[in-house]
Each structure stands twice: as structure tokens, then as C-alpha cells.
Amino acid sequence: MTTRISAIIFLNCVIASNMLAQSKPTADLIIINAKVWTVDKAHATAQAVAVLGDRIIAVGSNADVETVRSPATKVIDAGGKLLLPGFNDAHVHFVGGGLQLDSVQLNDATSTEEFVRRVGEQAKKTPKGEWIQGGDWDETKWSPVQLPTAAMIDPVTLDNPVFLGRYDGHSALANTAALRLAGITAQTPDPPGGTIVRDAQGNPTGDLKDAAKNLVLKVIPPLSHDQRLRAMRRALEYAASLGVTSVQHMNDEESDSFADIRAYGELLQSGELTTRVYVAPAVSDGHKLVETGIRHAFGSSSLRIGALKGFADGSLGSGTAYFFDPYSNDPNNFGLLRNQMQPLSQMRDWMMQADAAGLQICTHAIGDQAISMILDLYTDVVRAHHGMERRFRIEHAQHMAAKDFARFAQLDVIASVQPYQAIDDGRWAEARIGHDRASRTYAFRTFLNYGVHLAFGTDWDVAPLNPLLGVYAAVTRATLDGKNPGGWFPEQKLTVEEAVEAYTMGSAYAEFQEKEKGSISPGKLADMVLLSDDLFSIDPVKIRDVKVLRTIVGGKVVWDQDRKKQYSAGN
Ligand SMILES: [Zn+2]
């Protein structure tokens, strides 16, 4: 024991004398000549940043960071470009997104030949025996228009079962290998609510409509570990190219969050986890974290767990968001509560158990009544276990009842919102819910006025992962159809400063990490993004075209547009 203590003291002395000899720390990396927007209220702007290891050690003028420069220091000359804290996407489906990047895209195919060629290319990239999925085909864009068949794609997919969805989700094409695995033959009857499309001889053509799709879906094996890793690697690379340095991975019912955590852990160990991840498994699985004694934001700066994700209702697009009043275009429909809310006592029990264990609760709620019910449940939890710092979240929080903004603020619930959806749904939302309810839809300004914490994200792969599209959407509220150039409910627009803050500090707060990241401040993790244009001075319409020049995570460059260009030019 004595020997060990003296060894430690000796080691400390060596470190201390080294530091004395050097007299000051020297940076591993300095970024000079930047237009730094720090998102740090104490020092909003700067010119240069110094990094040692994975932390920021100085923020100031070029002259300030010169003092920590040594011959070994790497220097990035930002050339006057805008440097921001890295974007933190507070709500993603990272594996689904990665799978989508890796799957065959068929929506813009304009002929049978093009359709078959793309499927064949995908087959060449896919290991033998593995399922090929994806698609979003739309035969109405082909000339001539004709429904695709198994016979068209069989010759190019001899080694793989294939199942490709039509863009509307109502039908899908299986190749012969997939039909065989599903046991679909001329003798198979149409299932209730579905159609097996057949040729003149009664043989299945491969096209399966509605409930008939389930015959194939149920034989597709769950994602393998290798497929999961591959999807994550694609998603990590893509996130780096977009300046996304942190993501908050939300359970999406079909996925296995614990298998995801295992895969992230493997990538962390191999040094491949270039985006920081906070994982929220299903609230119904909360007991697994409770048993382990894991509390909110448990883990390392790269990989954390300790939040749980629940579902209150559906979505506006599918008419399942749950409202107090019926849909304007469907007078008998109020939307639907999810199974997790039936009975309500089940959700309350899960929340109570999670909160007592110090876990964070994030609940998907879109319609005004669903949001209200979750606020009721959160109130019950606070009454039962007062005095804790808990940071409840509502994911989406799309359509607010006027009476609930104040409660939202009072309970300090974080509004984890996706601004891109405002300009997407804004095209048709009013037809479904009318003007009054639409005025409290994606009500980012009202949230801020009430003092609610906003966290920005995308819900990727439901919407694009690009954070600049989110900033653009929050600032312009210009709907995608071009019909509201001045903004859809323009009183809800945010400034660029507010949008950037929601996407950095706001999201960091939503995962209990505002002291570690979210701003360019000495002591924080060196997660930064260098942009092609100054968001604060360009016409807001141009924000959507801004490119990411460099992405830095923990002091390491994980994306460099120039090098990428050279790399692809050389190929
Ligand atoms: Zn989601």
C-alpha cells in the first residue's frame, strides 16, 4: 500500500515538473481567422479557438491563441468563415436513417429499364442471401406506365430475396425468391384486407397490396449485428458531412435499442463513433435500466444512456395525432392514443418507476389532447416525487392547446421539436385542423415567450438530417410548396441566433450536457462546425444552400469538404 501511494506521489511530481518546464499548455489545434459565433452569452463572438486533447482551452483573438501555439500545433485558417458549435440533433432514428442511405432509391426512376438497372446494382453490393429492401417506386413516373413484376427483377437478383415498397406504402414488389420464402403460390388465398396480384394463369406477379405485404414482412429476419453496424457507419459518415456532432437516438418501437447500444459500444471501442450519441430506449423497457441503477445521462461524452422514450399518439399526416376536437376534414376522427397509453395507468406506472430511478422521460405527443394528457401525467409524477431535477421532454409537441403553454413552462418540460416539419406539414396542416389550431402549430416563438426550453432535431429519417434546413425552416417558415414565402404563421419565426441556440445549447440542455457542449467555451468539448457562408448576414432564403466545410468532434476533423472533394476526384 505504502509503495503504491509513493508511486502515485512520484508520478504527480513528474507531471508537475513537466508542466513547470513547459510553463504553459500548448494547443494541439488552433483555428484562426474565423468568425466565431460561440452561443456563449458571456462572449458571443470571437476570432480564434484553441484545442488541447478533446477540449477547448481558449477562445479569443488570433493573438490570444498564438500564446498557446507550438511548432507541433495544427493550424486551421478559417479564412473568415463562420464557426459554430457542432449541431446536436435532439431526435433521430439513426439506424433507420443509415439503412435508408444504404438502400436502393427508386422514386425518381422513369422507366422499367432504369428500375431494373438500379435494383441490379444494389444486388451487386449486397451480400448473398441478404434481403434487399427500400424502394419508394412510383410506376406512374415511368413511360410506359406498368406495374413492376418479379419477372422483371429476377434475372438481376438471383442471390437475394427482394422486397421493395411503393412510395405510398400501400403495395410492394417481391421477387420470386421472396415469394418462395413467404410461401406465396397460386394456391395462397388473398388475406383479409390485402390482394396478391396475379397474372392470367393465377400465378402471383410479385405485387402485393396492403395486408398481403405482411405475408412477406413476417419472414424478413430482424437486422443482423453486421447490418446494424453497417447502417450506423453510413449514418455516422453522413452526420459528419452535415456538421451534426451529437445525436439523440430515439426508440422507434420496431427497433431494438439495446442491440443499438451494443453496436454503438463496439464502434466507440474501435474509434469509429464520430458523432456523440445519447440513446433513449422504450419506456416499456425502463426496468432494464432501473435494475442496473443507470440514471439520466449515464456514460461517457461519446455514448450515453439514461433516457426513455414513450408514445402517446400517432401523426398528423396519418390522421392519428390525438386532438380535443375532431379533424376539420374528418368530423368523426379525433385521432388515436397508442397502446402504451391504454390503460393510462400503465404509462403512469412506467413514468413513476423511471422517474423514481432518476431516468429522463421523453414522450412522443403531437395532437393537443395527447400533449395535454402527457402534461397531466408529468404533473402526477412531480407531485409524487417532488424536488428532483428531471427535465421531462415532449417529442414533437406539434399542436398545442392554448391553455397548455403555461403548464409546459411551469413543469419545465423541454419542447423537442423538428422545424423542418413546419415547412413540410405547413403545406396541408390547415386543411386538416383549421386556422385556429394551426396558429398554435410548431409554435416555437410562443414556446420561447413562455420561457420553455427548445431543443431542435429532425426525426431523421422521417425528415432530412441536414441541420441547415432546420435553421432555414425555423427562420423563414417558408413552406416547401412555395406558397408562403413570407412565412407560414410568420409570427412564430425565430431569429438565426435563436435557431442556432436551439440546435446547440438547447439540445445539449435536453440531454443534461449544457456544461459539456452546446457552445464554444473554454473547458467544453471541442465540437465545432465551419460553414461556407455567414448565416447571420446572408438572405435567410439562402441558408438552405449553406455547406459544411469542416466538422470537428473532440478536436478531431471528422469531415473536410476539400479533402472529400480531392478524394472523390481521384476516384
Ligand atoms: Zn421519431
Coordinates of C-alpha atoms and ligand atoms in Angstrom, one line a residue:
M1 CA 0.0 0.0 0.0
T2 CA 2.8 2.4 1.0
T3 CA 4.7 1.6 -2.1
R4 CA 1.7 2.4 -4.3
I5 CA 1.0 5.7 -2.6
S6 CA 4.5 6.9 -3.0
A7 CA 4.5 5.8 -6.7
I8 CA 1.4 8.0 -7.2
I9 CA 3.1 10.9 -5.4
F10 CA 6.2 10.4 -7.6
L11 CA 4.1 10.4 -10.7
N12 CA 2.3 13.6 -9.7
C13 CA 5.7 15.2 -9.1
V14 CA 6.8 14.2 -12.6
I15 CA 3.7 15.7 -14.1
A16 CA 4.0 18.9 -12.1
S17 CA 7.6 19.4 -13.0
N18 CA 6.8 18.8 -16.7
M19 CA 4.2 21.4 -16.5
L20 CA 6.6 23.8 -14.9
A21 CA 9.2 23.2 -17.5
Q22 CA 6.7 24.0 -20.3
S23 CA 5.3 26.8 -18.2
K24 CA 2.1 26.9 -20.2
P25 CA -0.1 24.4 -22.1
T26 CA 0.3 24.2 -25.8
A27 CA -2.6 23.5 -28.1
D28 CA -3.0 20.5 -30.4
L29 CA -5.1 22.5 -32.7
I30 CA -5.9 26.2 -33.3
I31 CA -8.5 27.7 -35.6
I32 CA -7.6 31.2 -36.6
N33 CA -9.3 34.0 -38.8
A34 CA -12.7 32.6 -38.0
K35 CA -16.0 34.4 -37.5
V36 CA -16.8 32.5 -34.3
W37 CA -20.4 32.6 -33.0
T38 CA -19.9 30.9 -29.6
V39 CA -23.5 30.6 -28.4
D40 CA -21.9 31.6 -25.1
K41 CA -23.8 34.7 -23.7
A42 CA -20.6 35.9 -21.9
H43 CA -18.6 36.2 -25.1
A44 CA -20.8 35.9 -28.2
T45 CA -18.2 36.4 -30.8
A46 CA -14.5 35.6 -31.3
Q47 CA -11.9 35.2 -33.9
A48 CA -10.0 32.1 -32.9
V49 CA -10.2 28.9 -30.8
A50 CA -7.5 26.7 -29.3
V51 CA -8.0 23.0 -28.5
L52 CA -6.0 20.6 -26.3
G53 CA -7.0 16.9 -26.5
D54 CA -10.7 16.9 -26.9
R55 CA -11.4 20.2 -25.1
I56 CA -11.4 23.9 -26.0
I57 CA -8.8 25.7 -23.9
A58 CA -9.0 29.2 -25.3
V59 CA -11.5 31.4 -27.3
G60 CA -10.5 34.9 -28.3
S61 CA -8.5 36.8 -30.8
N62 CA -5.8 35.4 -33.1
A63 CA -3.2 36.9 -30.8
D64 CA -4.8 35.2 -27.8
V65 CA -4.5 31.7 -29.2
E66 CA -1.0 32.4 -30.6
T67 CA 0.2 32.2 -27.0
V68 CA -0.7 28.5 -26.8
R69 CA 0.7 27.7 -30.2
S70 CA 3.8 25.4 -30.5
P71 CA 5.6 24.1 -33.6
A72 CA 3.6 20.9 -33.3
T73 CA 0.2 22.7 -33.2
K74 CA -2.0 22.0 -36.1
V75 CA -3.5 25.2 -37.6
I76 CA -6.7 25.7 -39.5
D77 CA -7.0 29.1 -41.2
A78 CA -10.8 29.6 -41.4
G79 CA -10.5 32.3 -44.0
G80 CA -13.1 34.5 -42.3
K81 CA -15.8 31.8 -42.4
L82 CA -18.4 31.2 -39.7
L83 CA -17.5 28.7 -36.9
L84 CA -20.4 27.4 -34.8
P85 CA -20.7 24.8 -32.0
G86 CA -21.5 21.4 -33.7
F87 CA -25.1 20.8 -34.3
N88 CA -26.9 18.4 -31.8
D89 CA -29.9 16.7 -33.3
A90 CA -32.2 16.0 -30.4
H91 CA -34.4 13.4 -32.1
V92 CA -33.1 10.9 -34.7
H93 CA -33.7 7.3 -35.8
F94 CA -30.0 6.8 -36.7
V95 CA -30.2 3.1 -37.7
G96 CA -33.3 3.6 -39.9
G97 CA -31.5 6.6 -41.4
G98 CA -28.4 4.7 -42.2
L99 CA -30.4 1.8 -43.7
Q100 CA -32.2 4.3 -45.9
L101 CA -28.9 5.7 -47.1
D102 CA -27.8 2.2 -47.9
S103 CA -31.0 1.0 -49.6
V104 CA -31.9 1.3 -53.3
Q105 CA -33.6 4.6 -54.3
L106 CA -36.2 4.1 -57.0
N107 CA -38.6 7.0 -56.6
D108 CA -37.1 9.0 -59.5
A109 CA -36.7 6.1 -61.9
T110 CA -38.5 7.0 -65.1
S111 CA -38.6 3.6 -66.9
T112 CA -38.7 -0.1 -66.3
E113 CA -35.1 -0.4 -67.6
E114 CA -33.9 2.2 -65.1
F115 CA -35.9 0.5 -62.3
V116 CA -34.3 -2.9 -63.1
R117 CA -30.8 -1.4 -63.5
R118 CA -30.9 0.2 -60.0
V119 CA -32.2 -3.0 -58.4
G120 CA -29.4 -4.9 -60.1
E121 CA -26.7 -2.5 -58.9
Q122 CA -28.0 -2.8 -55.3
A123 CA -27.9 -6.6 -55.6
K124 CA -24.2 -6.5 -56.7
K125 CA -23.4 -4.5 -53.4
T126 CA -25.4 -6.8 -51.2
P127 CA -24.0 -10.0 -49.6
K128 CA -25.5 -13.2 -50.9
G129 CA -28.7 -14.2 -49.2
E130 CA -29.3 -10.8 -47.6
W131 CA -32.7 -9.1 -48.1
I132 CA -32.8 -6.1 -50.4
Q133 CA -35.3 -3.5 -49.3
G134 CA -36.2 0.1 -49.8
G135 CA -37.6 1.5 -53.0
D136 CA -40.3 4.1 -52.9
W137 CA -41.0 3.2 -56.6
D138 CA -43.7 5.1 -58.5
E139 CA -44.7 3.4 -61.7
T140 CA -46.8 6.4 -62.8
K141 CA -43.5 8.2 -63.5
W142 CA -42.5 5.5 -66.0
S143 CA -43.1 5.6 -69.7
P144 CA -44.9 3.4 -70.4
V145 CA -46.7 3.1 -67.1
Q146 CA -46.7 -0.5 -65.9
L147 CA -46.8 -2.3 -62.6
P148 CA -43.4 -3.9 -61.9
T149 CA -43.3 -7.7 -61.6
A150 CA -41.0 -10.3 -60.1
A151 CA -40.1 -11.5 -63.6
M152 CA -38.6 -8.1 -64.3
I153 CA -36.1 -8.2 -61.5
D154 CA -35.5 -11.9 -61.0
P155 CA -32.7 -12.1 -63.6
V156 CA -30.7 -9.4 -61.7
T157 CA -31.4 -10.6 -58.1
L158 CA -30.6 -14.3 -58.3
D159 CA -28.8 -14.4 -54.9
N160 CA -31.1 -12.2 -52.8
P161 CA -34.7 -12.0 -51.7
V162 CA -36.1 -8.6 -52.6
F163 CA -39.0 -6.6 -51.2
L164 CA -39.4 -3.1 -52.5
G165 CA -42.2 -0.7 -51.3
R166 CA -44.2 1.6 -53.5
Y167 CA -43.9 5.2 -52.4
D168 CA -47.4 5.3 -50.9
G169 CA -46.7 2.4 -48.6
H170 CA -49.8 0.5 -49.9
S171 CA -48.1 -2.0 -52.1
A172 CA -44.7 -3.7 -52.5
L173 CA -42.9 -5.8 -55.0
A174 CA -41.4 -9.2 -54.0
N175 CA -39.1 -11.2 -56.3
T176 CA -39.5 -14.9 -56.8
A177 CA -37.0 -15.7 -54.0
A178 CA -39.0 -13.6 -51.6
L179 CA -42.3 -15.1 -52.7
R180 CA -40.9 -18.6 -52.1
L181 CA -39.6 -17.7 -48.6
A182 CA -43.0 -16.4 -47.8
G183 CA -44.7 -19.5 -49.1
I184 CA -46.8 -17.5 -51.6
T185 CA -48.1 -19.6 -54.5
A186 CA -51.0 -19.6 -56.9
Q187 CA -52.9 -21.5 -54.2
T188 CA -52.4 -18.9 -51.5
P189 CA -55.7 -17.1 -50.8
D190 CA -55.8 -13.3 -50.6
P191 CA -55.6 -12.4 -46.9
P192 CA -58.3 -10.2 -45.4
G193 CA -57.6 -6.6 -46.3
G194 CA -55.0 -7.5 -48.9
T195 CA -54.5 -8.6 -52.5
I196 CA -52.0 -10.9 -54.1
V197 CA -51.8 -9.5 -57.7
R198 CA -52.0 -12.5 -60.1
D199 CA -51.4 -13.0 -63.9
A200 CA -53.9 -14.6 -66.3
Q201 CA -52.9 -18.1 -65.1
G202 CA -53.5 -17.1 -61.4
N203 CA -49.8 -17.0 -60.6
P204 CA -48.6 -14.3 -58.2
T205 CA -46.8 -11.5 -60.2
G206 CA -44.8 -10.3 -57.1
D207 CA -47.0 -7.2 -56.4
L208 CA -48.6 -7.4 -53.0
K209 CA -51.2 -4.9 -51.8
D210 CA -51.9 -3.7 -48.3
A211 CA -52.4 -6.7 -45.8
A212 CA -50.8 -9.1 -48.4
K213 CA -47.5 -7.3 -47.7
N214 CA -47.4 -8.8 -44.2
L215 CA -47.0 -12.3 -45.7
V216 CA -43.5 -11.3 -46.8
L217 CA -42.8 -8.8 -44.0
K218 CA -43.1 -11.5 -41.3
V219 CA -40.4 -13.7 -42.9
I220 CA -37.8 -10.9 -43.2
P221 CA -35.3 -11.6 -40.4
P222 CA -34.5 -8.9 -37.9
L223 CA -31.5 -6.7 -38.6
S224 CA -28.2 -8.6 -38.0
H225 CA -25.4 -7.2 -36.0
D226 CA -23.4 -6.6 -39.1
Q227 CA -26.2 -4.9 -40.9
R228 CA -26.7 -2.6 -37.9
L229 CA -23.0 -1.7 -37.8
R230 CA -23.1 -1.0 -41.5
A231 CA -26.1 1.3 -41.2
M232 CA -24.5 3.1 -38.2
R233 CA -21.2 3.6 -40.1
R234 CA -23.1 5.1 -43.1
A235 CA -25.2 7.3 -40.7
L236 CA -22.0 8.5 -38.8
E237 CA -20.3 9.4 -42.1
Y238 CA -23.4 11.3 -43.2
A239 CA -23.8 13.1 -39.9
A240 CA -20.2 14.3 -40.0
S241 CA -20.7 15.7 -43.6
L242 CA -23.6 17.7 -42.3
G243 CA -21.9 19.2 -39.2
V244 CA -24.0 17.0 -36.8
T245 CA -21.7 16.3 -33.9
S246 CA -24.2 14.9 -31.4
V247 CA -27.4 12.9 -31.9
Q248 CA -30.1 11.8 -29.5
H249 CA -31.2 8.3 -30.7
M250 CA -34.9 7.7 -30.0
N251 CA -36.5 4.3 -29.8
D252 CA -39.0 3.8 -32.6
E253 CA -41.0 0.7 -31.5
E254 CA -39.8 -1.6 -34.2
S255 CA -36.2 -1.3 -33.3
D256 CA -34.1 -2.9 -30.6
S257 CA -32.4 -0.1 -28.7
F258 CA -30.3 -2.4 -26.6
A259 CA -28.9 -4.0 -29.7
D260 CA -28.2 -0.5 -31.0
I261 CA -26.4 0.4 -27.7
R262 CA -24.2 -2.8 -28.1
A263 CA -23.3 -1.8 -31.7
Y264 CA -22.5 1.8 -30.7
G265 CA -20.3 0.5 -27.9
E266 CA -18.4 -1.6 -30.4
L267 CA -17.9 1.5 -32.7
L268 CA -16.8 3.5 -29.7
Q269 CA -14.2 1.0 -28.8
S270 CA -12.9 0.8 -32.4
G271 CA -12.7 4.6 -32.5
E272 CA -15.3 4.9 -35.2
L273 CA -18.0 6.7 -33.2
T274 CA -17.5 10.2 -34.7
T275 CA -20.9 11.5 -33.5
R276 CA -21.8 11.7 -29.8
V277 CA -24.9 9.6 -29.1
Y278 CA -27.5 9.7 -26.3
V279 CA -29.8 6.7 -26.6
A280 CA -33.4 6.6 -25.3
P281 CA -34.8 3.0 -25.3
A282 CA -38.5 2.3 -25.0
V283 CA -40.3 3.4 -21.7
S284 CA -41.7 -0.1 -21.5
D285 CA -38.1 -1.4 -21.2
G286 CA -37.3 1.0 -18.4
H287 CA -37.0 -1.8 -15.8
K288 CA -33.8 -2.9 -17.6
L289 CA -32.1 0.4 -16.8
V290 CA -33.7 0.6 -13.4
E291 CA -32.3 -2.8 -12.4
T292 CA -28.8 -1.7 -13.5
G293 CA -29.1 1.5 -11.4
I294 CA -28.4 3.7 -14.5
R295 CA -29.6 7.3 -14.2
H296 CA -30.1 10.0 -16.8
A297 CA -27.0 10.9 -19.0
F298 CA -25.0 7.9 -17.8
G299 CA -21.9 7.1 -19.7
S300 CA -19.0 8.8 -21.5
S301 CA -19.0 12.0 -23.5
S302 CA -19.3 9.8 -26.6
L303 CA -22.0 7.4 -25.6
R304 CA -24.7 7.9 -23.0
I305 CA -27.9 6.3 -22.0
G306 CA -30.5 7.1 -19.3
A307 CA -33.5 8.5 -21.1
L308 CA -36.6 6.5 -22.0
K309 CA -38.9 7.1 -24.9
G310 CA -42.7 6.6 -24.8
F311 CA -45.5 7.2 -27.3
A312 CA -48.8 9.0 -26.6
D313 CA -50.3 9.2 -30.1
G314 CA -49.7 9.0 -33.9
S315 CA -49.1 11.7 -36.5
L316 CA -51.0 14.5 -38.2
G317 CA -50.2 13.1 -41.7
S318 CA -51.9 9.7 -40.9
G319 CA -54.8 11.3 -39.1
T320 CA -53.7 9.6 -35.8
A321 CA -52.5 12.7 -33.8
Y322 CA -54.9 12.8 -30.9
F323 CA -56.9 16.1 -30.5
F324 CA -59.6 17.6 -28.2
D325 CA -61.7 18.4 -31.3
P326 CA -62.1 16.3 -34.4
Y327 CA -60.2 16.7 -37.6
S328 CA -61.6 19.6 -39.7
N329 CA -61.7 17.3 -42.7
D330 CA -63.0 14.2 -40.9
P331 CA -65.6 15.2 -38.2
N332 CA -65.7 11.7 -36.6
N333 CA -61.9 11.4 -36.1
F334 CA -60.2 12.7 -33.0
G335 CA -57.0 10.7 -33.7
L336 CA -55.7 7.7 -31.7
L337 CA -53.9 7.0 -28.5
R338 CA -51.1 4.5 -28.7
N339 CA -51.3 1.1 -27.0
Q340 CA -48.8 2.4 -24.4
M341 CA -51.5 4.8 -23.2
Q342 CA -54.1 2.2 -22.8
P343 CA -54.8 1.9 -20.0
L344 CA -53.4 5.2 -18.9
S345 CA -52.3 3.7 -15.6
Q346 CA -49.7 1.6 -17.4
M347 CA -48.0 4.7 -18.8
R348 CA -48.2 6.4 -15.4
D349 CA -46.6 3.3 -13.7
W350 CA -43.7 3.3 -16.2
M351 CA -43.2 7.0 -15.7
M352 CA -43.3 6.8 -11.9
Q353 CA -40.8 3.9 -11.9
A354 CA -38.5 5.6 -14.3
D355 CA -38.6 9.0 -12.5
A356 CA -38.0 7.4 -9.1
A357 CA -34.9 5.8 -10.6
G358 CA -33.6 9.1 -11.9
L359 CA -34.2 8.4 -15.6
Q360 CA -35.2 11.0 -18.0
I361 CA -38.6 10.6 -19.7
C362 CA -39.2 11.7 -23.4
T363 CA -42.7 11.2 -24.8
H364 CA -43.9 11.5 -28.4
A365 CA -47.0 13.6 -28.3
I366 CA -48.3 15.5 -31.4
G367 CA -52.1 16.3 -31.0
D368 CA -53.2 18.9 -28.4
Q369 CA -55.0 16.3 -26.3
A370 CA -52.1 13.8 -26.3
I371 CA -49.8 16.7 -25.2
S372 CA -52.2 17.7 -22.5
M373 CA -52.5 14.1 -21.2
I374 CA -48.7 13.8 -21.0
L375 CA -48.5 17.1 -19.1
D376 CA -51.2 15.6 -16.7
L377 CA -49.0 12.5 -16.2
Y378 CA -45.9 14.6 -15.7
T379 CA -47.8 16.6 -13.1
D380 CA -48.7 13.4 -11.3
V381 CA -45.0 12.3 -11.3
V382 CA -43.8 15.7 -9.9
R383 CA -46.4 15.5 -7.2
A384 CA -45.3 12.1 -6.2
H385 CA -41.6 12.7 -6.2
H386 CA -41.0 16.4 -5.8
G387 CA -37.7 18.2 -5.5
M388 CA -35.7 16.4 -8.3
E389 CA -34.1 17.9 -11.4
R390 CA -35.7 15.8 -14.1
R391 CA -36.1 17.6 -17.4
F392 CA -39.1 15.9 -18.9
R393 CA -39.4 16.1 -22.6
I394 CA -42.2 16.1 -25.1
E395 CA -41.1 15.0 -28.5
H396 CA -42.7 16.9 -31.4
A397 CA -45.1 19.0 -29.3
Q398 CA -46.7 20.0 -32.6
H399 CA -50.2 21.2 -31.9
M400 CA -50.6 23.0 -28.6
A401 CA -53.8 23.8 -26.7
A402 CA -53.7 27.5 -25.8
K403 CA -54.1 26.6 -22.1
D404 CA -51.0 24.3 -22.1
F405 CA -48.1 26.6 -22.8
A406 CA -48.0 27.9 -19.3
R407 CA -48.1 24.4 -17.9
F408 CA -45.4 23.3 -20.2
A409 CA -43.2 26.1 -18.8
Q410 CA -44.2 25.6 -15.2
L411 CA -43.3 21.9 -15.3
D412 CA -40.0 22.9 -17.2
V413 CA -40.8 20.4 -19.9
I414 CA -38.4 20.6 -22.9
A415 CA -40.1 21.0 -26.3
S416 CA -38.1 18.7 -28.5
V417 CA -39.2 20.0 -31.9
Q418 CA -38.4 19.5 -35.6
P419 CA -38.6 22.8 -37.5
Y420 CA -38.4 21.2 -41.0
Q421 CA -41.8 19.5 -40.4
A422 CA -43.3 23.0 -40.0
I423 CA -42.5 23.9 -43.7
D424 CA -43.4 20.4 -44.8
D425 CA -46.7 19.8 -43.0
G426 CA -47.4 23.6 -43.3
R427 CA -48.5 22.8 -46.9
W428 CA -51.6 20.9 -45.8
A429 CA -52.0 21.2 -42.0
E430 CA -54.6 23.9 -42.1
A431 CA -56.9 21.7 -44.2
R432 CA -56.8 19.1 -41.5
I433 CA -57.0 21.1 -38.3
G434 CA -58.3 24.6 -39.4
H435 CA -56.8 28.0 -38.9
D436 CA -57.1 28.4 -35.1
R437 CA -55.3 25.1 -34.2
A438 CA -52.8 25.8 -37.0
S439 CA -51.9 29.1 -35.3
R440 CA -50.5 27.0 -32.3
T441 CA -48.7 24.5 -34.5
Y442 CA -44.9 24.4 -34.4
A443 CA -45.3 27.4 -32.2
F444 CA -41.6 28.0 -31.5
R445 CA -41.9 31.7 -30.7
T446 CA -44.8 31.2 -28.3
F447 CA -42.7 28.5 -26.5
L448 CA -39.8 30.9 -26.1
N449 CA -42.1 33.7 -24.9
Y450 CA -43.3 31.3 -22.2
G451 CA -39.7 30.5 -21.2
V452 CA -39.9 26.9 -22.5
H453 CA -36.5 25.3 -23.4
L454 CA -36.5 24.4 -27.1
A455 CA -34.3 21.6 -28.5
F456 CA -34.1 21.2 -32.2
G457 CA -33.8 18.0 -34.2
T458 CA -35.1 16.3 -37.4
D459 CA -36.7 12.9 -36.6
W460 CA -34.4 11.7 -39.4
D461 CA -35.2 9.5 -41.5
V462 CA -38.7 11.0 -41.4
A463 CA -37.1 14.3 -42.4
P464 CA -33.7 15.2 -43.8
L465 CA -30.8 15.2 -41.3
N466 CA -29.3 18.5 -42.6
P467 CA -29.5 21.0 -39.7
L468 CA -29.2 23.9 -42.0
L469 CA -32.6 23.0 -43.5
G470 CA -33.9 23.1 -39.9
V471 CA -32.4 26.6 -39.2
Y472 CA -33.8 27.7 -42.6
A473 CA -37.2 26.4 -41.7
A474 CA -37.3 28.0 -38.2
V475 CA -36.2 31.3 -39.6
T476 CA -38.3 31.5 -42.7
R477 CA -41.2 29.2 -42.1
A478 CA -41.5 29.2 -45.9
T479 CA -43.5 26.1 -46.8
L480 CA -41.9 23.7 -49.3
D481 CA -44.7 24.3 -51.9
G482 CA -43.5 28.0 -52.2
K483 CA -47.0 29.3 -51.2
N484 CA -45.8 31.1 -48.0
P485 CA -42.6 32.9 -48.9
G486 CA -43.2 35.4 -46.1
G487 CA -43.7 32.5 -43.6
W488 CA -46.5 30.3 -42.6
F489 CA -47.7 31.9 -39.3
P490 CA -44.8 34.3 -39.6
E491 CA -45.2 35.5 -36.0
Q492 CA -43.7 32.1 -35.0
K493 CA -40.4 32.7 -36.9
L494 CA -37.2 32.6 -34.9
T495 CA -34.1 34.7 -35.4
V496 CA -31.0 32.9 -36.7
E497 CA -29.4 33.3 -33.3
E498 CA -32.4 31.6 -31.6
A499 CA -32.5 28.8 -34.1
V500 CA -28.7 28.1 -33.8
E501 CA -29.1 28.2 -30.0
A502 CA -32.0 25.7 -30.0
Y503 CA -29.9 23.4 -32.2
T504 CA -26.8 23.6 -30.0
M505 CA -27.3 24.7 -26.3
G506 CA -31.0 23.8 -26.4
S507 CA -30.3 20.2 -27.5
A508 CA -27.4 19.9 -25.1
Y509 CA -29.7 21.0 -22.2
A510 CA -32.2 18.4 -23.3
E511 CA -29.6 15.7 -22.6
F512 CA -28.2 17.3 -19.4
Q513 CA -25.0 18.2 -21.3
E514 CA -25.1 22.0 -21.4
K515 CA -22.0 22.2 -19.2
E516 CA -20.1 19.9 -21.6
K517 CA -21.1 21.1 -25.0
G518 CA -23.5 23.4 -26.9
S519 CA -21.2 26.4 -27.0
I520 CA -17.7 27.3 -28.0
S521 CA -16.4 27.9 -24.5
P522 CA -13.1 27.1 -22.7
G523 CA -13.4 23.8 -20.9
K524 CA -16.1 22.4 -23.2
L525 CA -15.7 19.6 -25.7
A526 CA -14.2 20.8 -29.0
D527 CA -17.2 20.1 -31.2
M528 CA -17.4 22.7 -34.0
V529 CA -18.6 23.2 -37.5
L530 CA -17.1 25.6 -40.1
L531 CA -19.7 26.8 -42.7
S532 CA -19.4 28.1 -46.2
D533 CA -21.4 31.2 -45.5
D534 CA -22.4 33.5 -42.7
L535 CA -25.9 32.5 -41.6
F536 CA -26.3 35.9 -39.8
S537 CA -25.7 38.1 -42.8
I538 CA -26.9 36.2 -45.8
D539 CA -30.5 36.4 -47.1
P540 CA -32.3 33.7 -44.9
V541 CA -33.6 32.1 -48.1
K542 CA -30.0 31.1 -48.8
I543 CA -29.5 29.3 -45.5
R544 CA -30.7 26.0 -47.0
D545 CA -27.8 26.1 -49.5
V546 CA -25.0 26.7 -47.0
K547 CA -22.4 23.9 -47.0
V548 CA -20.3 22.4 -44.2
L549 CA -16.6 22.9 -44.8
R550 CA -15.3 21.1 -41.8
T551 CA -16.7 19.2 -38.9
I552 CA -14.7 18.8 -35.7
V553 CA -15.6 16.4 -32.9
G554 CA -13.5 16.3 -29.8
G555 CA -10.7 18.3 -31.5
K556 CA -10.6 15.8 -34.5
V557 CA -11.6 16.8 -38.0
V558 CA -14.2 14.2 -39.0
W559 CA -15.3 15.9 -42.2
D560 CA -13.3 18.1 -44.6
Q561 CA -15.1 19.2 -47.7
D562 CA -11.8 19.9 -49.6
R563 CA -10.3 16.5 -48.8
K564 CA -13.5 14.8 -49.7
K565 CA -13.5 16.6 -53.0
Q566 CA -10.0 15.6 -53.7
Y567 CA -10.8 12.1 -52.6
S568 CA -13.8 11.7 -54.9
A569 CA -12.0 13.5 -57.8
G570 CA -9.2 10.9 -57.6
N571 CA -11.6 8.0 -57.8
Ligands
ZN1 ZN -39.2 9.9 -34.0

